[in-house]
mmCIF file of C-alpha atoms in Angstrom:
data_model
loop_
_atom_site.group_PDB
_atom_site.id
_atom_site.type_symbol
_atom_site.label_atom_id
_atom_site.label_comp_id
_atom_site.label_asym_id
_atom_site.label_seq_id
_atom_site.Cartn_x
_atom_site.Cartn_y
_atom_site.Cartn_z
ATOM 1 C CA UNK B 1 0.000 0.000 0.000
ATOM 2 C CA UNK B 2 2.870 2.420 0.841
ATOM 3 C CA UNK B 3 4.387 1.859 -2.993
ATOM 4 C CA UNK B 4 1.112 3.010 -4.535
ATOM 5 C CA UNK B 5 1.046 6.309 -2.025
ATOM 6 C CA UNK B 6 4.736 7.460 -3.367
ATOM 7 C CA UNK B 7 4.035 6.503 -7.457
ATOM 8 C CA UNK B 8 1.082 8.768 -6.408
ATOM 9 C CA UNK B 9 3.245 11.622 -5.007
ATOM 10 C CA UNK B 10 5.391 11.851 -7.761
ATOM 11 C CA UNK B 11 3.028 11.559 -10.365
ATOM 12 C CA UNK B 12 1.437 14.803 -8.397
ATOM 13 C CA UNK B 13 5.019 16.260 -8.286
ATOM 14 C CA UNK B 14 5.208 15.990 -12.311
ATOM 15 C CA UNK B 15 1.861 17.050 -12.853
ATOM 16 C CA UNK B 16 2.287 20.326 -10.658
ATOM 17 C CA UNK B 17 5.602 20.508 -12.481
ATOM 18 C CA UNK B 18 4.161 20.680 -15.336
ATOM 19 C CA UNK B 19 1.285 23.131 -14.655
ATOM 20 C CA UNK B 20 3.912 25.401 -13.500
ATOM 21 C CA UNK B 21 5.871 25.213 -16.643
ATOM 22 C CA UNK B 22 2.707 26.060 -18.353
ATOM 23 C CA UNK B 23 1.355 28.736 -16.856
ATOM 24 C CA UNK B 24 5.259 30.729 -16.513
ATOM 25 C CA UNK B 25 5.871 30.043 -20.273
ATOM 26 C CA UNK B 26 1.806 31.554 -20.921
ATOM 27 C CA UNK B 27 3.144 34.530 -18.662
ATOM 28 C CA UNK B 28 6.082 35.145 -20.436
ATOM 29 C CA UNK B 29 4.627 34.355 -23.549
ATOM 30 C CA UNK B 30 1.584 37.333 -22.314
ATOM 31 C CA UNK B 31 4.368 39.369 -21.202
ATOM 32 C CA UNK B 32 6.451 39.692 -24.287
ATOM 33 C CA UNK B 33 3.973 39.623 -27.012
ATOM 34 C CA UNK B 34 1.454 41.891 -25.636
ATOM 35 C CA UNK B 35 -1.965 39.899 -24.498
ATOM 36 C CA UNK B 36 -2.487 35.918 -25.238
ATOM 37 C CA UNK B 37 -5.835 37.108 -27.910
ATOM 38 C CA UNK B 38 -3.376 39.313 -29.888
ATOM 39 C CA UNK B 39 -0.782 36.550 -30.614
ATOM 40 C CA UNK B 40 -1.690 35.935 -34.390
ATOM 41 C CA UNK B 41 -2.062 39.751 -34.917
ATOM 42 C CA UNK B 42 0.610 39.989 -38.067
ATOM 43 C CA UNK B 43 1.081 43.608 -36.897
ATOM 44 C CA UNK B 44 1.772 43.568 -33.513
ATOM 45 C CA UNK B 45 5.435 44.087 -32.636
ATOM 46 C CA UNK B 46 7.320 41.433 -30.813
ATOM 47 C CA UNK B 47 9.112 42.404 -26.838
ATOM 48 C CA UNK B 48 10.107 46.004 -25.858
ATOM 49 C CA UNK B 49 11.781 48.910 -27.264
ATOM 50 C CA UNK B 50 14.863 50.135 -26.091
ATOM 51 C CA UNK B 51 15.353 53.915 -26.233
ATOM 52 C CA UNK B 52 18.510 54.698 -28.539
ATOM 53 C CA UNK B 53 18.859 51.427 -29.804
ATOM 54 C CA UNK B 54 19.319 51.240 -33.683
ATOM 55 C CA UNK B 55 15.689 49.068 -35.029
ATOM 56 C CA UNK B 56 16.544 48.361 -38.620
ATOM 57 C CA UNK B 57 13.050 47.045 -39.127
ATOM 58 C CA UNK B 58 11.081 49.986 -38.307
ATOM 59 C CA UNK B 59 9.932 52.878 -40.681
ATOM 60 C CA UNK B 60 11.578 55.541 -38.760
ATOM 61 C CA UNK B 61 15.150 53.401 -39.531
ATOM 62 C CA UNK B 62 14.348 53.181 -43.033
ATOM 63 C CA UNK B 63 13.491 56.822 -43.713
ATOM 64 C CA UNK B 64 16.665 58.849 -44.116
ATOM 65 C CA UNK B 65 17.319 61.171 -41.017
ATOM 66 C CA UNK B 66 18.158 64.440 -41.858
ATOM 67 C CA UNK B 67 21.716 65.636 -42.540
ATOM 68 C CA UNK B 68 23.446 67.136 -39.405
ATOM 69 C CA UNK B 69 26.099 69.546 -40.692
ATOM 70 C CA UNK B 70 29.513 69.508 -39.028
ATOM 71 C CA UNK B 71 30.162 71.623 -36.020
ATOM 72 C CA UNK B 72 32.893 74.490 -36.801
ATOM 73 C CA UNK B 73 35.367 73.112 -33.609
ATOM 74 C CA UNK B 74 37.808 76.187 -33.877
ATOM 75 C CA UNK B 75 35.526 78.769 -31.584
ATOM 76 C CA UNK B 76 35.163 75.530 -29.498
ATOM 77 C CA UNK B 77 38.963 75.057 -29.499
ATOM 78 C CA UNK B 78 39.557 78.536 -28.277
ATOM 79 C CA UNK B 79 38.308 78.004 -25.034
ATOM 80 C CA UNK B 80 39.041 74.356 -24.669
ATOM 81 C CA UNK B 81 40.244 73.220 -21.250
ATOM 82 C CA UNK B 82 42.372 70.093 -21.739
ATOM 83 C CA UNK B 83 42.144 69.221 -18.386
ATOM 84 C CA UNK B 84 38.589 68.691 -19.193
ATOM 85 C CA UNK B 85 39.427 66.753 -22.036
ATOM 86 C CA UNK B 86 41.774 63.967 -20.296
ATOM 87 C CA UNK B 87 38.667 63.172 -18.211
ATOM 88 C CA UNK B 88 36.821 62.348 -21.511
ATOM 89 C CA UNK B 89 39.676 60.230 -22.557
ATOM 90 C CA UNK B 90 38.854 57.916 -20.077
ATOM 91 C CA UNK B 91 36.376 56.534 -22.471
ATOM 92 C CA UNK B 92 38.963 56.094 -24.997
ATOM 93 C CA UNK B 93 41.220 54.572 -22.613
ATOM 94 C CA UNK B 94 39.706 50.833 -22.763
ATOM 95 C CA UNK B 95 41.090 50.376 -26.036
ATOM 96 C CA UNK B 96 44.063 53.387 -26.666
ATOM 97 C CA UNK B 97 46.922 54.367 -24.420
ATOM 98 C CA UNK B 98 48.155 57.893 -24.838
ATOM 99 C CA UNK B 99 51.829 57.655 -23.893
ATOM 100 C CA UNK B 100 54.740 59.080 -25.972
ATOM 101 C CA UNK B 101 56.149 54.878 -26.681
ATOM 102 C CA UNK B 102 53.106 53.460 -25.051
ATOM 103 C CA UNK B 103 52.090 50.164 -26.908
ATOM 104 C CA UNK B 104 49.041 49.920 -29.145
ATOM 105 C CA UNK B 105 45.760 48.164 -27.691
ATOM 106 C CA UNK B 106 42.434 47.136 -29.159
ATOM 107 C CA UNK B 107 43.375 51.004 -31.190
ATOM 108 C CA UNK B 108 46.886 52.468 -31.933
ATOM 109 C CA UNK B 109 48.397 54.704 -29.468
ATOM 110 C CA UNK B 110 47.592 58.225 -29.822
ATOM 111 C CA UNK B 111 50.807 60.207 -29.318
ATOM 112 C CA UNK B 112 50.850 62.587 -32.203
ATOM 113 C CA UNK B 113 48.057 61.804 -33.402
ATOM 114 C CA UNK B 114 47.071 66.019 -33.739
ATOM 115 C CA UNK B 115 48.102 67.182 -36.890
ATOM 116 C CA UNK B 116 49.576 63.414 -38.136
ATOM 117 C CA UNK B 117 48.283 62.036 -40.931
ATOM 118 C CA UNK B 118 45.719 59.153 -40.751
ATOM 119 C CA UNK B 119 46.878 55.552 -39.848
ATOM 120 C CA UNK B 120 50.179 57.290 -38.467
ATOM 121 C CA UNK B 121 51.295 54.102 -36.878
ATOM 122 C CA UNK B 122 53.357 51.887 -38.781
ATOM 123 C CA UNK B 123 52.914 49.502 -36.002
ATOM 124 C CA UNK B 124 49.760 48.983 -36.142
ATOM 125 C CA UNK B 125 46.883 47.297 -38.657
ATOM 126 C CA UNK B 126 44.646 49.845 -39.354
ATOM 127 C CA UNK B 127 41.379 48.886 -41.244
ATOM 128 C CA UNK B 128 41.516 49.195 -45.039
ATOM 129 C CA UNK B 129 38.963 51.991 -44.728
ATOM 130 C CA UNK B 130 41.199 54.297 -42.247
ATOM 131 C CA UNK B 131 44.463 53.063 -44.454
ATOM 132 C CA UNK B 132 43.303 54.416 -47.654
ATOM 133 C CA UNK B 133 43.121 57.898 -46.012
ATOM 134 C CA UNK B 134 46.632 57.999 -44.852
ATOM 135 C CA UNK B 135 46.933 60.763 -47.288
ATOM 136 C CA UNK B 136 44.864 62.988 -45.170
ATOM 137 C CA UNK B 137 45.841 64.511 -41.994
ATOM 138 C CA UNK B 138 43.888 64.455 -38.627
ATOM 139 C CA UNK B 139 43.351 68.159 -38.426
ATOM 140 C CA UNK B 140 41.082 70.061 -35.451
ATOM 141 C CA UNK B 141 38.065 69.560 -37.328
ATOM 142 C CA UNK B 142 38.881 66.472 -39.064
ATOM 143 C CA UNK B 143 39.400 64.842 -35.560
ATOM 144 C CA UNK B 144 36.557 66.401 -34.516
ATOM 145 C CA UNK B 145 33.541 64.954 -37.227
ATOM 146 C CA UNK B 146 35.391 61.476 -36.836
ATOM 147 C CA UNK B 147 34.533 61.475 -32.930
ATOM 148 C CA UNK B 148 31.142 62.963 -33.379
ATOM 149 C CA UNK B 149 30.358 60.224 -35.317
ATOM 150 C CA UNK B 150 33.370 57.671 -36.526
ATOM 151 C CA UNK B 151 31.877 54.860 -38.606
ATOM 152 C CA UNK B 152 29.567 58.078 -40.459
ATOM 153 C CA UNK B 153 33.149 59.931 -40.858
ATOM 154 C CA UNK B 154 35.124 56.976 -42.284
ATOM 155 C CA UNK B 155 32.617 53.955 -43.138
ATOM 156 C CA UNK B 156 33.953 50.751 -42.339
ATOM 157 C CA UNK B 157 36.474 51.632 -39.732
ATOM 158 C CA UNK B 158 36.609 48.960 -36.887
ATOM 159 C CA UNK B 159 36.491 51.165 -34.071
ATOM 160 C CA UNK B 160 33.206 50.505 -32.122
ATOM 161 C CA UNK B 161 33.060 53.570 -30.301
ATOM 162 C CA UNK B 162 29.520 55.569 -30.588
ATOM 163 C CA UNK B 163 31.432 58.659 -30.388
ATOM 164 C CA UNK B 164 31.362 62.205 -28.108
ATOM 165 C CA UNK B 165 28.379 63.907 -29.092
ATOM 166 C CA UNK B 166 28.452 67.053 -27.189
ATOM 167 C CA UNK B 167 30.909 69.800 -29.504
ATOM 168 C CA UNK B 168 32.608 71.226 -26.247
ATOM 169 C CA UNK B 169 33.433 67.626 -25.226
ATOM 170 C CA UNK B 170 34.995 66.770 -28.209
ATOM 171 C CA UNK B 171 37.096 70.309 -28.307
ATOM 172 C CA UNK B 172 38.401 69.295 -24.877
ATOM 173 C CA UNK B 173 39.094 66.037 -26.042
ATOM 174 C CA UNK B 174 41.050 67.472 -29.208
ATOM 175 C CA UNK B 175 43.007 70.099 -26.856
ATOM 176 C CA UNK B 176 43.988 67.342 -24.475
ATOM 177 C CA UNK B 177 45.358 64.853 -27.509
ATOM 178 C CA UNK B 178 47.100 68.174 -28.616
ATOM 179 C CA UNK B 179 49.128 67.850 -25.356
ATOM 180 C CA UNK B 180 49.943 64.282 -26.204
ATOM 181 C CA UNK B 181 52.532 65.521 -28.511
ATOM 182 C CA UNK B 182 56.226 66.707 -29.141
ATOM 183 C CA UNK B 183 55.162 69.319 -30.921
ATOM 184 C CA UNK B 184 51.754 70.384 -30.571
ATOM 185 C CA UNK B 185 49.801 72.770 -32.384
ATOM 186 C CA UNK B 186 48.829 76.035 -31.426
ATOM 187 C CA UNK B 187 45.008 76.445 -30.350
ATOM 188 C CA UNK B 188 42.968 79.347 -32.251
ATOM 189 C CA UNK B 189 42.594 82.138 -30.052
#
């Protein structure tokens, strides 16, 4: 008699078990699709929307956004702290070092970079897209549309970076990687 009482508490274990399962995978199911009744509604969109995050699917992705024109950086420049702009380096600093010798990281180093030409290290492997411009030179306010925006400024670059949208930022930024430099530039005034 005892057998029959435990093949009858674990058949009620697996049945609850499974009732559970059920009803957490209808509450998910409720929870990312909207309501159970609206599942076979072709329109409906699928889970949540993140603010900022790119949605290639939706119209407002496929319509073009309108064109920002470049920030002039040189009034910015003028009253650039670069004190401010080694504090913004920090969020360059997980892939660059900034050290006159320092070794490359994930990017090259960026001693010199002011007023160098692009891909000015020979030691390291630039993308094909940031080699082929190593006839231009990373002037105030080329360096400053590339960090607004650096896979808009040179497409298929492999730096990840989003970039420093805020024009003072990136003028402080610029004025600090001036410093980096055995002979930097002179600011506008």
């Amino acid at each position: 008699m005892s057998g029959g009482i435990e093949i009858n508490k674990i058949a009620g274990a697996i049945l609850l078990a499974g009732v559970i399962a059920m009803v957490a995978g209808l509450g998910a199911e409720a929870m990312y699709t909207g309501t159970i009744a609206e599942k076979d509604d072709k329109d409906m969109k699928r889970g949540y929307t993140i603010a900022g995050a790119e949605n290639a699917g939706s119209e407002a992705a496929a319509a073009p956004a309108a064109e920002e024109k470049p920030v002039d950086i040189l009034p910015l420049l003028a009253k650039a702290d670069a004190k401010a702009g080694e504090a913004v380096s920090k969020k360059c600093a997980s892939c660059h070092t900034f050290d006159k010798g320092g070794k490359n990281g994930v990017g090259p180093n960026q001693w010199g970079l002011v007023g160098n030409h692009m891909a000015h290290k020979d030691d390291y492997t630039y993308s094909s897209a940031v080699a082929g411009m190593k006839d231009k030179t990373w002037s105030f306010q080329a360096l400053s549309d590339f960090l607004a925006n650096p896979k808009k400024y040179i497409p298929g670059n492999k730096m990840s970076f989003a970039g420093v949208p805020n024009p003072q930022d990136r003028a402080n930024l610029i004025a600090y990687l001036n410093t980096m430099s055995d002979k930097p530039l002179a600011l506008p005034k």
